[in-house]
Each structure stands twice: as C-alpha cells, then as structure tokens.
Short mmCIF file of C-alpha atoms in Angstrom, two decimals:
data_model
loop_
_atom_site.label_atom_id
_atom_site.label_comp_id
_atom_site.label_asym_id
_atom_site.label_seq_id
_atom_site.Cartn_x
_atom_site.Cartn_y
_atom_site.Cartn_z
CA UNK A 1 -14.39 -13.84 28.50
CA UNK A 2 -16.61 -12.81 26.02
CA UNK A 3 -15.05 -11.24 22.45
CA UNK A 4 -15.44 -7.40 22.71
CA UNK A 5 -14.71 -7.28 18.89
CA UNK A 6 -17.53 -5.17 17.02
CA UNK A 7 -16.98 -6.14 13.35
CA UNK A 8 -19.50 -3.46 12.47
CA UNK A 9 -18.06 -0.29 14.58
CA UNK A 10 -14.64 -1.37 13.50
CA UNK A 11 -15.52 -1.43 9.64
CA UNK A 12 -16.60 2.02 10.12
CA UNK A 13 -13.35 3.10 11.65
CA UNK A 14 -11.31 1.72 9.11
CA UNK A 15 -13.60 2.78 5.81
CA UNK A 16 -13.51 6.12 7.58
CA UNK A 17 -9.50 5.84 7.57
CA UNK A 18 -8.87 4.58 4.37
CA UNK A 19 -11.33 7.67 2.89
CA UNK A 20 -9.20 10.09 5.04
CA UNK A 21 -5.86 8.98 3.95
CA UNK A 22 -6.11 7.83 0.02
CA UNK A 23 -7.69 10.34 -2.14
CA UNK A 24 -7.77 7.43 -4.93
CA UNK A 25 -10.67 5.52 -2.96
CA UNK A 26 -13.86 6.17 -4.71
CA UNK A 27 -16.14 4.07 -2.72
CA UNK A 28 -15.91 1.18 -0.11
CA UNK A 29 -18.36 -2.40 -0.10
CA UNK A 30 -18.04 -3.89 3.12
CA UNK A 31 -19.07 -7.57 2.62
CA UNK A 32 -20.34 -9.10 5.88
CA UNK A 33 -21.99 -12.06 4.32
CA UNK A 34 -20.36 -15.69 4.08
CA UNK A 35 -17.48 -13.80 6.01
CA UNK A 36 -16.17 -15.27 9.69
CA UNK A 37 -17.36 -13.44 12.84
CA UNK A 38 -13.39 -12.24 13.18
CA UNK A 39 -12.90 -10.84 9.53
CA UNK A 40 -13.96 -7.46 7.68
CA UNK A 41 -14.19 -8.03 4.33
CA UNK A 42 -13.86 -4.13 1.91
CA UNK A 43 -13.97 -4.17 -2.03
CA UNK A 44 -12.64 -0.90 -2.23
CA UNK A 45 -12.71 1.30 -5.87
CA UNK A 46 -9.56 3.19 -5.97
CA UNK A 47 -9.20 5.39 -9.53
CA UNK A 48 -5.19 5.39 -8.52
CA UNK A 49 -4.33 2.19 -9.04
CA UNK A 50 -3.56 0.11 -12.40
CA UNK A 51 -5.68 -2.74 -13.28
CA UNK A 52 -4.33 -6.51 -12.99
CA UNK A 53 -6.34 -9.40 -14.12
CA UNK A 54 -6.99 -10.69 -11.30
CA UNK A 55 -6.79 -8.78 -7.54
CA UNK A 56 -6.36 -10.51 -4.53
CA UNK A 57 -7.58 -9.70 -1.54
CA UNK A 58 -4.45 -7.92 0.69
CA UNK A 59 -4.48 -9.14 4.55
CA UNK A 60 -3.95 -6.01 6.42
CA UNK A 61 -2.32 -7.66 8.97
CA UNK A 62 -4.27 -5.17 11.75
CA UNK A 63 -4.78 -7.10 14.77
CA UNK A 64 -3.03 -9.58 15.64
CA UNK A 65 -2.77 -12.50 19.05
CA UNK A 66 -5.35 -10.38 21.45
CA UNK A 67 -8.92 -10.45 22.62
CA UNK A 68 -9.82 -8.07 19.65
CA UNK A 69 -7.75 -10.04 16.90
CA UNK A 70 -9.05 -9.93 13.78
CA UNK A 71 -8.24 -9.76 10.20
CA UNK A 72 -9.16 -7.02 7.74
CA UNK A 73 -8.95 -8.01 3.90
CA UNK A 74 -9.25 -5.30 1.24
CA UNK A 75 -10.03 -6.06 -2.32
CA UNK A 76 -8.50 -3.23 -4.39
CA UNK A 77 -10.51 -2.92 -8.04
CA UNK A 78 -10.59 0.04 -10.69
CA UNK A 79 -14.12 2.18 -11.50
CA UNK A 80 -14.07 -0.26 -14.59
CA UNK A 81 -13.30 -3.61 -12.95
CA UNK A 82 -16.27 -2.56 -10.36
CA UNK A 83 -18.60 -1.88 -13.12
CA UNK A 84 -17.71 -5.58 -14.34
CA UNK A 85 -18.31 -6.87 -11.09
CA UNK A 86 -21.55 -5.27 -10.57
CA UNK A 87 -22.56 -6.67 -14.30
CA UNK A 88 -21.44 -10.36 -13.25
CA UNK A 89 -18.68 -10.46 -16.28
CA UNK A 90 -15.94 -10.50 -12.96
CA UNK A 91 -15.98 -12.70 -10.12
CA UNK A 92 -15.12 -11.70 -6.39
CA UNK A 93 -12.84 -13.68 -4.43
CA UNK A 94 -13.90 -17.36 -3.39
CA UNK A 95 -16.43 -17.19 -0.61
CA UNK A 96 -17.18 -13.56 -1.27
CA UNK A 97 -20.22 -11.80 -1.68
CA UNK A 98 -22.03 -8.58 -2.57
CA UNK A 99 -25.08 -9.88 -0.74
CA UNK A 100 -26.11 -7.49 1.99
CA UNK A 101 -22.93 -5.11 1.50
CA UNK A 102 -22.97 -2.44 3.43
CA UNK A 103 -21.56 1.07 0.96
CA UNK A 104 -19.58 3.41 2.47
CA UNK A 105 -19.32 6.45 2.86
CA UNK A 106 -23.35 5.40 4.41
CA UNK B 319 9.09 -10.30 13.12
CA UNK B 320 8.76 -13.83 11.44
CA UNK B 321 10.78 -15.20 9.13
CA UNK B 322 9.40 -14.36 6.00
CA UNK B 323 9.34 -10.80 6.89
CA UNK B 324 13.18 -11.15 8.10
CA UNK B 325 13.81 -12.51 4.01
CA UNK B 326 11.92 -9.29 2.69
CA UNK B 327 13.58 -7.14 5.16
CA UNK B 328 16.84 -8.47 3.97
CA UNK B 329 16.17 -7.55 0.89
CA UNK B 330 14.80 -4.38 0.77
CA UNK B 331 17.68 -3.51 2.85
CA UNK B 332 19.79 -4.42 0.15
CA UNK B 333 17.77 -2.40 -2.65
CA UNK B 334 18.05 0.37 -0.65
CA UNK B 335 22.01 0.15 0.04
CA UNK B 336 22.20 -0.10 -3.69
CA UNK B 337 19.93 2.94 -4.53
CA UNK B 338 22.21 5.10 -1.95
CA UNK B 339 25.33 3.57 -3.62
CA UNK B 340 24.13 4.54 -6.97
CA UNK B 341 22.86 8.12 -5.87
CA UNK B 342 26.94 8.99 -5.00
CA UNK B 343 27.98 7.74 -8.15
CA UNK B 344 25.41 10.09 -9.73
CA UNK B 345 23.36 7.70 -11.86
CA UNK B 346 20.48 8.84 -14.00
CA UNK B 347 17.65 9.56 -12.78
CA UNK B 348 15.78 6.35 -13.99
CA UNK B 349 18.33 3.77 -11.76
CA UNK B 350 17.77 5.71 -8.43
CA UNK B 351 13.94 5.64 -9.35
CA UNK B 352 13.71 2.10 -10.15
CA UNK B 353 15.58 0.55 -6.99
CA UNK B 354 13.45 3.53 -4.75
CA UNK B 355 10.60 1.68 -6.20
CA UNK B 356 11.54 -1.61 -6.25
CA UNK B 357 12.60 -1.08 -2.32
CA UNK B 358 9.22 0.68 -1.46
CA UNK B 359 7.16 -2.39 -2.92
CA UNK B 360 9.31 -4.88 -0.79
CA UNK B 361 9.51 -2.93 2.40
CA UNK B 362 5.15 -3.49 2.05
CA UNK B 363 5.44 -7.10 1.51
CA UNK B 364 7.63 -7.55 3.61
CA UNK B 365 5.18 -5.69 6.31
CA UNK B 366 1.93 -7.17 4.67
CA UNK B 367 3.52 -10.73 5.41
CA UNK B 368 2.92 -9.70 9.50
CA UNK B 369 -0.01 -11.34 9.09
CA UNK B 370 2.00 -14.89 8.56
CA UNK B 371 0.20 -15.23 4.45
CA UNK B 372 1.92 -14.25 1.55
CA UNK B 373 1.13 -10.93 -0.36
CA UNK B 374 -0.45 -10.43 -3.67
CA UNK B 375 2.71 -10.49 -5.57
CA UNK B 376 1.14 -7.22 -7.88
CA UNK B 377 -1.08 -4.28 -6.69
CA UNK B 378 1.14 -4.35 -3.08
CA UNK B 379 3.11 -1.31 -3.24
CA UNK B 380 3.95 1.59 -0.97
CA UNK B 381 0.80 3.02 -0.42
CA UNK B 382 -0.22 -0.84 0.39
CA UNK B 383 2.06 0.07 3.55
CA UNK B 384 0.92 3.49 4.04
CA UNK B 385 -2.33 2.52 4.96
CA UNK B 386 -1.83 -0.98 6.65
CA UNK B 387 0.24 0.83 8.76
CA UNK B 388 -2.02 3.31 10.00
CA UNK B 389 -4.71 0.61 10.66
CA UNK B 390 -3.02 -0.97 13.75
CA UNK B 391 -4.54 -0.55 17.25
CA UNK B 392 -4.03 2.53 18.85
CA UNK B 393 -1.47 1.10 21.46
CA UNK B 394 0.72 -0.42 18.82
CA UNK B 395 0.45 3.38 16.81
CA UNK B 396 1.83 5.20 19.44
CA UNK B 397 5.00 3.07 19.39
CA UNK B 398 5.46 2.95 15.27
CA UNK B 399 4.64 6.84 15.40
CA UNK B 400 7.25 7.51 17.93
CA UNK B 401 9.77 5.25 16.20
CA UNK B 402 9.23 7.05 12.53
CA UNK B 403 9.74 10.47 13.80
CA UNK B 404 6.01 11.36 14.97
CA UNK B 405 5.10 12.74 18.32
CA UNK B 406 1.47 10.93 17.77
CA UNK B 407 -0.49 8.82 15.56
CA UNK B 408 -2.75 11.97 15.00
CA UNK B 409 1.07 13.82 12.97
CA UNK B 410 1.89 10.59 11.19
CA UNK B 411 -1.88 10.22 9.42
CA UNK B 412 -2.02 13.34 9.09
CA UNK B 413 1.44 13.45 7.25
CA UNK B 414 0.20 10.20 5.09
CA UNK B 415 -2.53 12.72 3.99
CA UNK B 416 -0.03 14.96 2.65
CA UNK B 417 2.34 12.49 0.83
CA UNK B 418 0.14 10.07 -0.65
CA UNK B 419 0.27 11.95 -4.01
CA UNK B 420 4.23 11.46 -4.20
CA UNK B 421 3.66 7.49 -2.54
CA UNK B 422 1.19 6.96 -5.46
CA UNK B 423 3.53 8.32 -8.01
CA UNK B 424 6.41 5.94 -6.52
CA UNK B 425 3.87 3.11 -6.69
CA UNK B 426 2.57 3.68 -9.71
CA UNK B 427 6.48 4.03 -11.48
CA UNK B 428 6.82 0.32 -11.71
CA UNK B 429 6.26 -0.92 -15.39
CA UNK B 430 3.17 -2.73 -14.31
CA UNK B 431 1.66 -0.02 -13.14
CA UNK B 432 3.09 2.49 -15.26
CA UNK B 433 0.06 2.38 -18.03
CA UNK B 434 2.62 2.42 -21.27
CA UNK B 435 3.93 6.10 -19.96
CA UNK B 436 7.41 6.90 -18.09
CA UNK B 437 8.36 4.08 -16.17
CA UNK B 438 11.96 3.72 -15.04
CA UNK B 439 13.10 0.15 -16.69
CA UNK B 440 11.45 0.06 -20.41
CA UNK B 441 11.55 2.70 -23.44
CA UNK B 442 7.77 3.75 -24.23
CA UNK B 443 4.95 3.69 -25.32
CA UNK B 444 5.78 -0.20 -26.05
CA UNK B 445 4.15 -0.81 -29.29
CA UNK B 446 6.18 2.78 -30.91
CA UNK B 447 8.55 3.86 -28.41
CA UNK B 448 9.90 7.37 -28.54
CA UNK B 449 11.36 7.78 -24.85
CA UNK B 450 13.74 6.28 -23.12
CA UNK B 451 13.80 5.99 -19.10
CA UNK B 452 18.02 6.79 -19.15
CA UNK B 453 17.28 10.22 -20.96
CA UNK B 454 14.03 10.81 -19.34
CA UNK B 455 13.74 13.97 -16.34
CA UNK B 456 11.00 12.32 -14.07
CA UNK B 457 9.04 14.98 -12.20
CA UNK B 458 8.46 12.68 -9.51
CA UNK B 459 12.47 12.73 -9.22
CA UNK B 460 12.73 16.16 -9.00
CA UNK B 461 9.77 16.34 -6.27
CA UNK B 462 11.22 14.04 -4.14
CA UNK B 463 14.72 15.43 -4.10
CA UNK B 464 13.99 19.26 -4.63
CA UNK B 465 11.01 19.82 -2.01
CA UNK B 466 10.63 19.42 1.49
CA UNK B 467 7.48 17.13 1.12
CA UNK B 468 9.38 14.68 -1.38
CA UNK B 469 12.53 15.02 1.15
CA UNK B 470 10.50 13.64 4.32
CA UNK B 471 9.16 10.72 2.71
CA UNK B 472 12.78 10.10 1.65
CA UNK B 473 13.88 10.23 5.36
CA UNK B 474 10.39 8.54 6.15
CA UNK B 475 11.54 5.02 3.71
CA UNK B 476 14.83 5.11 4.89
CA UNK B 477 13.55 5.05 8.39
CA UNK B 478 10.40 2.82 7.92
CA UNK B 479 13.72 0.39 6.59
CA UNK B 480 15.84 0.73 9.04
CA UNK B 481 13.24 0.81 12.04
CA UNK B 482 11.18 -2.00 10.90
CA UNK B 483 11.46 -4.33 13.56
CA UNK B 484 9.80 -1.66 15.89
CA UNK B 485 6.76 -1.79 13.36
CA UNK B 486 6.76 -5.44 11.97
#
C-alpha cells in the first residue's frame, strides 16, 4: 500500500497551526532538503522565548505507528540567533539545511 | 505510555502534590510559582518523550506541550479534547489561543528563562540584586488565581496531569 503521507500539505497544516496558536512565532523555515521522506523539518523564530546556546531540535511526537507516521522536528531560535544563522556565525542542527527552505507564512 | 514517560509522569505528579500542599499552608507566592513551573516543564517532557527520544533538557516548557498537543491527528484530538474538558478540538485550540500569554509567562518564570527579572528561585538582577522572589507580588500569580482565564488553565494542568495517560 502506497504511503498517503504528503510532507508538503502537512507542513502547511502545521506552520498554519503553530501561527494560529503562538503569537511569539515570527516566521517559520521549513527545511525539506537532506531531510527523510517521513520527517518535516521547521526552524521556527519565536520573539517569546529566551535564548540558550545551543537549541535542539524538539520531536513533536505527532504521528506515531500508522500509514501516515511521521515525525515533525521544530527548531526554536530568537530574531537574533536567526540573524546569526542567516550570517553563517551559527550552525543548524547536523544534517540540516537552509537550502531550498520553503518560508512561511508563503 | 512508555516508560520514560511513566518516570516523568511520576514526577510531575509529585511537583504538583507538593505545590497543592504548599498552597494550604499558604506559602508565598514565589514557592507555589516555582513548583507550578517546575511541574508544567515536566508534564511537556514527559509528553515530548511520546516520541520514544529524550527532550531538549532547556527551551521544553509548557507551551512546548501546548502546541505538540494540538498537532496530533484529528482522530487522536477528539479523544484528548474530550478527556481535558473540550467538546471538540476546534474549543481546545481555540482556548490555547486565549491562554498562551499566561502559558508563556509560566514558561518563561524559570530562572533560565527569566532574562535577570522576577523569577521565583533567585534574588535579581544577579550582578546588583535589589528583589527578592519571597517578598516579590508576581502578576502572573495574581492572574492565574484572581481571573477566570488564569483559573482554567489551573484546572486545565491539573487535568492534563491527572488525565495523561488518555493523551500520552
């Protein structure tokens, strides 16, 4: 049976949610590239939170043990950690990319 | 529920025992706040660790939960809004929407997060300090207790705690 999974559609639907229900999300990267077919990868700028040195990306635990699993990681950063992102001075996660990110709201 | 989550649960079970405990006894303010907080951040790792990997140990707290939570399939939605007081999964986002300023503000309590300003463990600011969290009136105290919004998210932890096997 073939995966009916649509990492696209669903990275909509949950960029869409996460703009609805936290007022401190300034913007949202969704980072196909380098990711597997089953995971949605968001950096998402949130002006609420404090800064750390270093964020981890948070497993949302969304889906889990269906024909739709997947797994949706969200990389929390400040305006000021994204601006130091964006100027190379701060890395992204292992494996993660800004290559061909998709912004959002489109 | 695995067994890490059954750990967390555990404990944030326990913090929030003690934060009722110390609300009879009438302690300040700055106790009740910092076990409140501490048992918010734990009940979201111990939901966050659904997905069987272990949590950020900073940067997880409530609203962490808040919006992990609403992110599960719409089958699974209709159950955890039923079982938190919701008729639908439409009332419970929509009641997110309306207390994320008072989740933030429990969040963002901790020391960590807490930018040198009122926090309820450690006098500040930390290089001159000139308050001290056991004399300190927190607003966000006051919110929660003295308005409706701040008194459904109480009911909304202490159900999200007790109910969290139906949304582990």
């Amino acid at each position: 049976m073939s995966n009916p999974f649509d990492r696209d559609a669903m990275a909509r639907c949950y960029a869409k949610r996460h703009f609805e229900t936290d007022s401190g999300v300034q913007q949202i990267k969704y980072l196909p590239k380098g990711a597997p077919d089953s995971e949605i990868r968001f950096l998402e700028v949130n002006r609420m939170i404090a800064e750390t040195d270093d964020p981890e990306p948070i497993d949302f635990g969304v889906d889990i043990g269906n024909a739709n699993a997947h797994t949706l990681y969200v990389l929390d950063v400040t305006p000021a950690q994204w601006e130091e992102i964006q100027a190379g001075r701060m890395r992204l996660p292992p494996g993660w990319t800004l290559e061909d990110a998709k912004s959002f709201p489109e | 529920m695995n067994a890490a989550q059954t750990l967390w649960w555990e404990q944030v079970k326990s913090d929030l025992a003690i934060f009722v405990q110390l609300k009879r006894t009438g302690a300040p303010q700055c106790h009740l706040l910092h076990y409140l907080q501490m048992a918010t951040e734990k009940l979201s790792k111990a939901y966050l660790w659904r997905s069987g990997k272990p949590p950020p140990k900073t940067h997880t707290g409530f609203v962490r939960f808040l919006k992990a939570l609403l992110d599960r399939r719409a089958p699974e939605l209709e159950r955890i809004a039923r079982a938190l007081g919701f008729k639908r999964p439409a009332d419970l986002n929509a009641w997110v929407v309306t207390v994320q300023g008072l989740a933030y503000g429990l969040q963002n309590i901790a020391p960590a997060e807490a930018k040198n300003g009122p926090n309820p463990e450690y006098p500040w600011p930390h290089e001159a300090p000139s308050h001290t969290p056991v004399h300190h009136s927190f607003a966000l105290w006051t919110e929660l207790m003295e308005t409706g919004r701040g008194r459904g998210l109480m009911g909304f932890i202490e159900r999200s705690i007790g109910r969290f096997a139906s949304l582990a």
